[in-house]
C-alpha cells in the first residue's frame, strides 16, 4: 500500500462525524431470504480507496452492549432468513475489531438460528488463520448450516490495485482459499467493475482477466 495514500485515507476517516449513537449491531434485510448482521467495530486496519470502512472519531466498540443487542435480535429473528452475512466496519475475523472470545460467542449464538441454510463471513483474506477456521467449523459442526468466507479482491491488475491502495498477493490468496476448502468452507471473491484509470472496455477486460 502507498503510505501517502494510506495516511490520507486514515485522516479522512478520523475526521468523519462520530457514529457513537449507532447500535453496536444492526440486522439489515438485503432481499429474498438474505440478511446482514453489521457490527459497528472500531474500523478497518486497511486503507483502501474504494470504501469508507471507518466509524468516525470517538467510536468505541462496546462488546457487552453488542452481545445484549444481538441476543434481542436473535430472539426475534425473521422466520424467512436463509442466508446471514456477518460483517463489520472492516473484517469480521480481524481480532483488532472483534476479539477471539467475543467472535466465538457471536458465532455460537448465530449457530442457534435454525432457519439458516448458510452463514457468510465477510473478511480480509489476511485475517484468516488455522485457529479461526478450526473454531468456526467446530461451532457449526452439529448444524446443517453451510459456511462461506467473502473476500473483497476488486482486481488482480497491479496498476488497478495501486489506485485502490490494495495489497493483494495472489498466491497467498489462493493458499487461503485452499486452506478454507480443507475445512469445508467455501469462498466468494468480489471484483469491482469500473476502475477510474481504465476505459470502459479495459474495465470489462480487467474483471474478466481477474476472474479467469
PDB file of C-alpha atoms in Angstrom:
ATOM      1  CA  UNK A   1       0.000   0.000   0.000  1.00  0.00           C
ATOM      2  CA  UNK A   2       1.116   3.565  -0.712  1.00  0.00           C
ATOM      3  CA  UNK A   3       1.972   5.213   2.599  1.00  0.00           C
ATOM      4  CA  UNK A   4       0.965   8.711   1.476  1.00  0.00           C
ATOM      5  CA  UNK A   5      -2.452   7.483   0.304  1.00  0.00           C
ATOM      6  CA  UNK A   6      -2.817   5.356   3.427  1.00  0.00           C
ATOM      7  CA  UNK A   7      -2.226   8.330   5.713  1.00  0.00           C
ATOM      8  CA  UNK A   8      -4.671  10.448   3.693  1.00  0.00           C
ATOM      9  CA  UNK A   9      -7.419   7.792   3.873  1.00  0.00           C
ATOM     10  CA  UNK A  10      -6.929   7.355   7.617  1.00  0.00           C
ATOM     11  CA  UNK A  11      -7.032  11.122   8.146  1.00  0.00           C
ATOM     12  CA  UNK A  12     -10.342  11.295   6.263  1.00  0.00           C
ATOM     13  CA  UNK A  13     -11.774   8.501   8.409  1.00  0.00           C
ATOM     14  CA  UNK A  14     -10.636  10.175  11.616  1.00  0.00           C
ATOM     15  CA  UNK A  15     -12.450  13.344  10.572  1.00  0.00           C
ATOM     16  CA  UNK A  16     -15.707  11.566   9.771  1.00  0.00           C
ATOM     17  CA  UNK A  17     -18.636  12.579  12.014  1.00  0.00           C
ATOM     18  CA  UNK A  18     -18.789  10.433  15.129  1.00  0.00           C
ATOM     19  CA  UNK A  19     -21.120   7.459  14.952  1.00  0.00           C
ATOM     20  CA  UNK A  20     -21.182   6.983  18.700  1.00  0.00           C
ATOM     21  CA  UNK A  21     -25.005   6.835  18.725  1.00  0.00           C
ATOM     22  CA  UNK A  22     -25.335   3.881  16.357  1.00  0.00           C
ATOM     23  CA  UNK A  23     -26.276   0.407  17.534  1.00  0.00           C
ATOM     24  CA  UNK A  24     -23.348  -1.925  18.090  1.00  0.00           C
ATOM     25  CA  UNK A  25     -25.049  -4.497  15.862  1.00  0.00           C
ATOM     26  CA  UNK A  26     -27.778  -3.985  13.268  1.00  0.00           C
ATOM     27  CA  UNK A  27     -29.818  -6.507  11.288  1.00  0.00           C
ATOM     28  CA  UNK A  28     -30.159  -5.431   7.655  1.00  0.00           C
ATOM     29  CA  UNK A  29     -32.535  -7.022   5.146  1.00  0.00           C
ATOM     30  CA  UNK A  30     -30.938  -7.239   1.690  1.00  0.00           C
ATOM     31  CA  UNK A  31     -33.625  -9.106  -0.248  1.00  0.00           C
ATOM     32  CA  UNK A  32     -35.022 -12.589  -0.671  1.00  0.00           C
ATOM     33  CA  UNK A  33     -34.051 -14.678   2.328  1.00  0.00           C
ATOM     34  CA  UNK A  34     -30.754 -12.839   2.875  1.00  0.00           C
ATOM     35  CA  UNK A  35     -29.896 -10.652   5.867  1.00  0.00           C
ATOM     36  CA  UNK A  36     -26.758  -8.976   7.180  1.00  0.00           C
ATOM     37  CA  UNK A  37     -25.599  -8.556  10.747  1.00  0.00           C
ATOM     38  CA  UNK A  38     -23.465  -5.410  10.766  1.00  0.00           C
ATOM     39  CA  UNK A  39     -21.163  -4.913  13.767  1.00  0.00           C
ATOM     40  CA  UNK A  40     -20.056  -1.299  14.277  1.00  0.00           C
ATOM     41  CA  UNK A  41     -16.447  -2.000  15.230  1.00  0.00           C
ATOM     42  CA  UNK A  42     -13.558   0.448  15.516  1.00  0.00           C
ATOM     43  CA  UNK A  43     -12.855   0.421  11.787  1.00  0.00           C
ATOM     44  CA  UNK A  44     -10.769  -1.369   9.177  1.00  0.00           C
ATOM     45  CA  UNK A  45      -6.996  -1.643   9.624  1.00  0.00           C
ATOM     46  CA  UNK A  46      -6.540  -1.261   5.859  1.00  0.00           C
ATOM     47  CA  UNK A  47      -6.855   1.985   3.918  1.00  0.00           C
ATOM     48  CA  UNK A  48      -8.383   1.104   0.563  1.00  0.00           C
ATOM     49  CA  UNK A  49      -9.699   3.983  -1.539  1.00  0.00           C
ATOM     50  CA  UNK A  50     -12.777   2.037  -2.698  1.00  0.00           C
ATOM     51  CA  UNK A  51     -14.655   2.076   0.610  1.00  0.00           C
ATOM     52  CA  UNK A  52     -15.137   4.105   3.786  1.00  0.00           C
ATOM     53  CA  UNK A  53     -14.825   1.369   6.395  1.00  0.00           C
ATOM     54  CA  UNK A  54     -14.440   3.583   9.436  1.00  0.00           C
ATOM     55  CA  UNK A  55     -16.761   4.617  12.247  1.00  0.00           C
ATOM     56  CA  UNK A  56     -15.564   8.171  12.847  1.00  0.00           C
ATOM     57  CA  UNK A  57     -13.622   9.708  15.668  1.00  0.00           C
ATOM     58  CA  UNK A  58     -14.804   8.778  19.128  1.00  0.00           C
ATOM     59  CA  UNK A  59     -16.491   5.478  18.315  1.00  0.00           C
ATOM     60  CA  UNK A  60     -15.593   2.683  20.731  1.00  0.00           C
ATOM     61  CA  UNK A  61     -16.968  -0.809  20.161  1.00  0.00           C
ATOM     62  CA  UNK A  62     -18.953  -1.831  23.266  1.00  0.00           C
ATOM     63  CA  UNK A  63     -18.826  -5.632  23.405  1.00  0.00           C
ATOM     64  CA  UNK A  64     -21.259  -6.078  26.289  1.00  0.00           C
ATOM     65  CA  UNK A  65     -23.817  -3.788  24.688  1.00  0.00           C
ATOM     66  CA  UNK A  66     -23.350  -5.599  21.373  1.00  0.00           C
ATOM     67  CA  UNK A  67     -23.995  -9.027  22.914  1.00  0.00           C
ATOM     68  CA  UNK A  68     -27.132  -7.701  24.599  1.00  0.00           C
ATOM     69  CA  UNK A  69     -28.387  -6.216  21.325  1.00  0.00           C
ATOM     70  CA  UNK A  70     -27.530  -9.405  19.433  1.00  0.00           C
ATOM     71  CA  UNK A  71     -29.434 -11.525  21.929  1.00  0.00           C
ATOM     72  CA  UNK A  72     -32.534  -9.411  21.296  1.00  0.00           C
ATOM     73  CA  UNK A  73     -32.127  -9.642  17.510  1.00  0.00           C
ATOM     74  CA  UNK A  74     -31.741 -13.412  17.525  1.00  0.00           C
ATOM     75  CA  UNK A  75     -34.687 -13.869  19.887  1.00  0.00           C
ATOM     76  CA  UNK A  76     -36.864 -12.185  17.240  1.00  0.00           C
ATOM     77  CA  UNK A  77     -35.048 -13.348  14.122  1.00  0.00           C
ATOM     78  CA  UNK A  78     -37.026 -13.260  10.837  1.00  0.00           C
ATOM     79  CA  UNK A  79     -38.542 -16.636  10.007  1.00  0.00           C
ATOM     80  CA  UNK A  80     -37.713 -16.226   6.293  1.00  0.00           C
ATOM     81  CA  UNK A  81     -33.953 -15.834   6.883  1.00  0.00           C
ATOM     82  CA  UNK A  82     -31.968 -18.388   4.900  1.00  0.00           C
ATOM     83  CA  UNK A  83     -28.611 -16.645   4.399  1.00  0.00           C
ATOM     84  CA  UNK A  84     -26.887 -14.471   7.002  1.00  0.00           C
ATOM     85  CA  UNK A  85     -23.862 -12.297   6.180  1.00  0.00           C
ATOM     86  CA  UNK A  86     -21.631 -11.293   9.106  1.00  0.00           C
ATOM     87  CA  UNK A  87     -19.796  -8.029   8.515  1.00  0.00           C
ATOM     88  CA  UNK A  88     -18.046  -5.303  10.493  1.00  0.00           C
ATOM     89  CA  UNK A  89     -16.558  -1.887   9.830  1.00  0.00           C
ATOM     90  CA  UNK A  90     -13.671  -3.837   8.314  1.00  0.00           C
ATOM     91  CA  UNK A  91     -13.117  -7.584   8.668  1.00  0.00           C
ATOM     92  CA  UNK A  92     -15.138  -9.929  10.874  1.00  0.00           C
ATOM     93  CA  UNK A  93     -12.112 -12.146  11.574  1.00  0.00           C
ATOM     94  CA  UNK A  94      -9.792  -9.260  12.440  1.00  0.00           C
ATOM     95  CA  UNK A  95      -9.180  -9.664  16.169  1.00  0.00           C
ATOM     96  CA  UNK A  96      -8.352  -5.956  16.474  1.00  0.00           C
ATOM     97  CA  UNK A  97     -12.031  -5.359  15.711  1.00  0.00           C
ATOM     98  CA  UNK A  98     -13.667  -8.342  17.421  1.00  0.00           C
ATOM     99  CA  UNK A  99     -11.510 -10.404  19.755  1.00  0.00           C
ATOM    100  CA  UNK A 100     -11.425 -14.197  19.541  1.00  0.00           C
ATOM    101  CA  UNK A 101     -13.637 -14.846  22.569  1.00  0.00           C
ATOM    102  CA  UNK A 102     -16.310 -12.352  21.517  1.00  0.00           C
ATOM    103  CA  UNK A 103     -16.249 -13.613  17.936  1.00  0.00           C
ATOM    104  CA  UNK A 104     -16.872 -17.159  19.087  1.00  0.00           C
ATOM    105  CA  UNK A 105     -19.718 -16.010  21.348  1.00  0.00           C
ATOM    106  CA  UNK A 106     -21.321 -14.355  18.329  1.00  0.00           C
ATOM    107  CA  UNK A 107     -20.891 -17.452  16.173  1.00  0.00           C
ATOM    108  CA  UNK A 108     -22.358 -19.725  18.843  1.00  0.00           C
ATOM    109  CA  UNK A 109     -25.446 -17.501  19.022  1.00  0.00           C
ATOM    110  CA  UNK A 110     -25.769 -17.441  15.221  1.00  0.00           C
ATOM    111  CA  UNK A 111     -25.426 -21.233  15.078  1.00  0.00           C
ATOM    112  CA  UNK A 112     -28.662 -21.489  17.069  1.00  0.00           C
ATOM    113  CA  UNK A 113     -30.695 -19.862  14.263  1.00  0.00           C
ATOM    114  CA  UNK A 114     -32.338 -22.961  12.809  1.00  0.00           C
ATOM    115  CA  UNK A 115     -33.861 -21.302   9.725  1.00  0.00           C
ATOM    116  CA  UNK A 116     -30.430 -20.593   8.212  1.00  0.00           C
ATOM    117  CA  UNK A 117     -29.028 -22.525   5.275  1.00  0.00           C
ATOM    118  CA  UNK A 118     -25.787 -20.523   5.086  1.00  0.00           C
ATOM    119  CA  UNK A 119     -23.599 -18.105   7.016  1.00  0.00           C
ATOM    120  CA  UNK A 120     -21.228 -15.853   5.065  1.00  0.00           C
ATOM    121  CA  UNK A 121     -18.313 -14.170   6.853  1.00  0.00           C
ATOM    122  CA  UNK A 122     -17.016 -11.013   5.193  1.00  0.00           C
ATOM    123  CA  UNK A 123     -13.337 -10.509   5.972  1.00  0.00           C
ATOM    124  CA  UNK A 124      -9.901  -9.737   4.514  1.00  0.00           C
ATOM    125  CA  UNK A 125      -8.129 -12.880   3.373  1.00  0.00           C
ATOM    126  CA  UNK A 126      -5.122 -11.987   5.545  1.00  0.00           C
ATOM    127  CA  UNK A 127      -7.271 -12.281   8.692  1.00  0.00           C
ATOM    128  CA  UNK A 128      -7.960 -15.994   8.107  1.00  0.00           C
ATOM    129  CA  UNK A 129      -5.968 -18.297  10.394  1.00  0.00           C
ATOM    130  CA  UNK A 130      -5.965 -22.049  11.020  1.00  0.00           C
ATOM    131  CA  UNK A 131      -7.196 -21.413  14.548  1.00  0.00           C
ATOM    132  CA  UNK A 132     -10.134 -19.332  13.314  1.00  0.00           C
ATOM    133  CA  UNK A 133     -11.061 -21.963  10.718  1.00  0.00           C
ATOM    134  CA  UNK A 134     -10.917 -24.714  13.328  1.00  0.00           C
ATOM    135  CA  UNK A 135     -13.067 -22.776  15.792  1.00  0.00           C
ATOM    136  CA  UNK A 136     -15.648 -21.768  13.171  1.00  0.00           C
ATOM    137  CA  UNK A 137     -16.110 -25.297  11.845  1.00  0.00           C
ATOM    138  CA  UNK A 138     -16.269 -26.710  15.368  1.00  0.00           C
ATOM    139  CA  UNK A 139     -19.020 -24.258  16.364  1.00  0.00           C
ATOM    140  CA  UNK A 140     -21.162 -25.146  13.331  1.00  0.00           C
ATOM    141  CA  UNK A 141     -20.275 -28.847  13.229  1.00  0.00           C
ATOM    142  CA  UNK A 142     -23.605 -30.067  14.630  1.00  0.00           C
ATOM    143  CA  UNK A 143     -25.718 -27.777  12.427  1.00  0.00           C
ATOM    144  CA  UNK A 144     -26.915 -28.013   8.826  1.00  0.00           C
ATOM    145  CA  UNK A 145     -25.593 -24.522   8.082  1.00  0.00           C
ATOM    146  CA  UNK A 146     -23.038 -24.206   5.273  1.00  0.00           C
ATOM    147  CA  UNK A 147     -20.156 -21.761   5.735  1.00  0.00           C
ATOM    148  CA  UNK A 148     -18.572 -19.288   3.355  1.00  0.00           C
ATOM    149  CA  UNK A 149     -15.859 -16.616   3.504  1.00  0.00           C
ATOM    150  CA  UNK A 150     -16.271 -13.464   1.408  1.00  0.00           C
ATOM    151  CA  UNK A 151     -13.184 -11.527   0.282  1.00  0.00           C
ATOM    152  CA  UNK A 152     -13.069  -8.122  -1.413  1.00  0.00           C
ATOM    153  CA  UNK A 153     -10.325  -8.579  -4.016  1.00  0.00           C
ATOM    154  CA  UNK A 154     -11.555  -5.938  -6.543  1.00  0.00           C
ATOM    155  CA  UNK A 155      -8.839  -6.686  -9.155  1.00  0.00           C
ATOM    156  CA  UNK A 156      -5.632  -8.630  -9.752  1.00  0.00           C
ATOM    157  CA  UNK A 157      -4.166  -5.947 -12.009  1.00  0.00           C
ATOM    158  CA  UNK A 158      -1.223  -4.362 -10.117  1.00  0.00           C
ATOM    159  CA  UNK A 159      -1.887  -0.928 -11.649  1.00  0.00           C
ATOM    160  CA  UNK A 160      -5.548  -1.010 -10.614  1.00  0.00           C
ATOM    161  CA  UNK A 161      -4.665  -2.268  -7.131  1.00  0.00           C
ATOM    162  CA  UNK A 162      -2.323   0.716  -6.694  1.00  0.00           C
ATOM    163  CA  UNK A 163      -5.248   3.041  -7.458  1.00  0.00           C
ATOM    164  CA  UNK A 164      -7.371   1.154  -4.915  1.00  0.00           C
ATOM    165  CA  UNK A 165      -4.446   1.169  -2.434  1.00  0.00           C
ATOM    166  CA  UNK A 166      -4.867  -2.573  -2.014  1.00  0.00           C
ATOM    167  CA  UNK A 167      -2.123  -5.126  -1.464  1.00  0.00           C
ATOM    168  CA  UNK A 168      -3.295  -8.465  -2.869  1.00  0.00           C
ATOM    169  CA  UNK A 169      -0.846 -11.355  -3.022  1.00  0.00           C
ATOM    170  CA  UNK A 170      -2.471 -13.769  -5.480  1.00  0.00           C
ATOM    171  CA  UNK A 171      -0.514 -16.809  -4.293  1.00  0.00           C
ATOM    172  CA  UNK A 172      -1.318 -16.185  -0.622  1.00  0.00           C
ATOM    173  CA  UNK A 173      -4.943 -15.540  -1.530  1.00  0.00           C
ATOM    174  CA  UNK A 174      -5.113 -18.908  -3.309  1.00  0.00           C
ATOM    175  CA  UNK A 175      -3.420 -20.594  -0.339  1.00  0.00           C
ATOM    176  CA  UNK A 176      -6.058 -19.122   1.975  1.00  0.00           C
ATOM    177  CA  UNK A 177      -8.857 -20.363  -0.285  1.00  0.00           C
ATOM    178  CA  UNK A 178      -7.354 -23.858  -0.383  1.00  0.00           C
ATOM    179  CA  UNK A 179      -6.984 -23.844   3.391  1.00  0.00           C
ATOM    180  CA  UNK A 180     -10.634 -22.844   3.841  1.00  0.00           C
ATOM    181  CA  UNK A 181     -11.712 -25.591   1.441  1.00  0.00           C
ATOM    182  CA  UNK A 182      -9.850 -28.142   3.582  1.00  0.00           C
ATOM    183  CA  UNK A 183     -12.229 -27.184   6.406  1.00  0.00           C
ATOM    184  CA  UNK A 184     -15.270 -27.442   4.145  1.00  0.00           C
ATOM    185  CA  UNK A 185     -15.692 -23.668   3.933  1.00  0.00           C
ATOM    186  CA  UNK A 186     -16.485 -22.106   0.562  1.00  0.00           C
ATOM    187  CA  UNK A 187     -15.016 -18.782  -0.588  1.00  0.00           C
ATOM    188  CA  UNK A 188     -16.562 -15.926  -2.551  1.00  0.00           C
ATOM    189  CA  UNK A 189     -14.416 -13.260  -4.220  1.00  0.00           C
ATOM    190  CA  UNK A 190     -15.724  -9.783  -5.031  1.00  0.00           C
ATOM    191  CA  UNK A 191     -14.315  -7.947  -8.066  1.00  0.00           C
ATOM    192  CA  UNK A 192     -15.044  -4.314  -8.909  1.00  0.00           C
ATOM    193  CA  UNK A 193     -16.075  -3.134 -12.358  1.00  0.00           C
ATOM    194  CA  UNK A 194     -15.187   0.496 -13.090  1.00  0.00           C
ATOM    195  CA  UNK A 195     -11.538   1.229 -12.287  1.00  0.00           C
ATOM    196  CA  UNK A 196     -11.162   5.016 -12.803  1.00  0.00           C
ATOM    197  CA  UNK A 197      -7.871   4.760 -14.740  1.00  0.00           C
ATOM    198  CA  UNK A 198      -9.276   2.447 -17.430  1.00  0.00           C
ATOM    199  CA  UNK A 199     -11.564   2.863 -20.422  1.00  0.00           C
ATOM    200  CA  UNK A 200     -14.949   1.057 -20.288  1.00  0.00           C
ATOM    201  CA  UNK A 201     -13.594  -1.794 -22.422  1.00  0.00           C
ATOM    202  CA  UNK A 202     -10.437  -2.046 -20.296  1.00  0.00           C
ATOM    203  CA  UNK A 203     -12.592  -2.144 -17.156  1.00  0.00           C
ATOM    204  CA  UNK A 204     -14.516  -5.126 -18.503  1.00  0.00           C
ATOM    205  CA  UNK A 205     -11.312  -6.913 -19.518  1.00  0.00           C
ATOM    206  CA  UNK A 206      -9.796  -6.206 -16.110  1.00  0.00           C
ATOM    207  CA  UNK A 207     -12.641  -8.003 -14.353  1.00  0.00           C
ATOM    208  CA  UNK A 208     -12.661 -10.908 -16.831  1.00  0.00           C
ATOM    209  CA  UNK A 209      -8.887 -11.393 -16.515  1.00  0.00           C
ATOM    210  CA  UNK A 210      -9.064 -11.193 -12.717  1.00  0.00           C
ATOM    211  CA  UNK A 211     -11.827 -13.801 -12.579  1.00  0.00           C
ATOM    212  CA  UNK A 212     -10.010 -16.025 -15.064  1.00  0.00           C
TER     213      UNK A 212
END
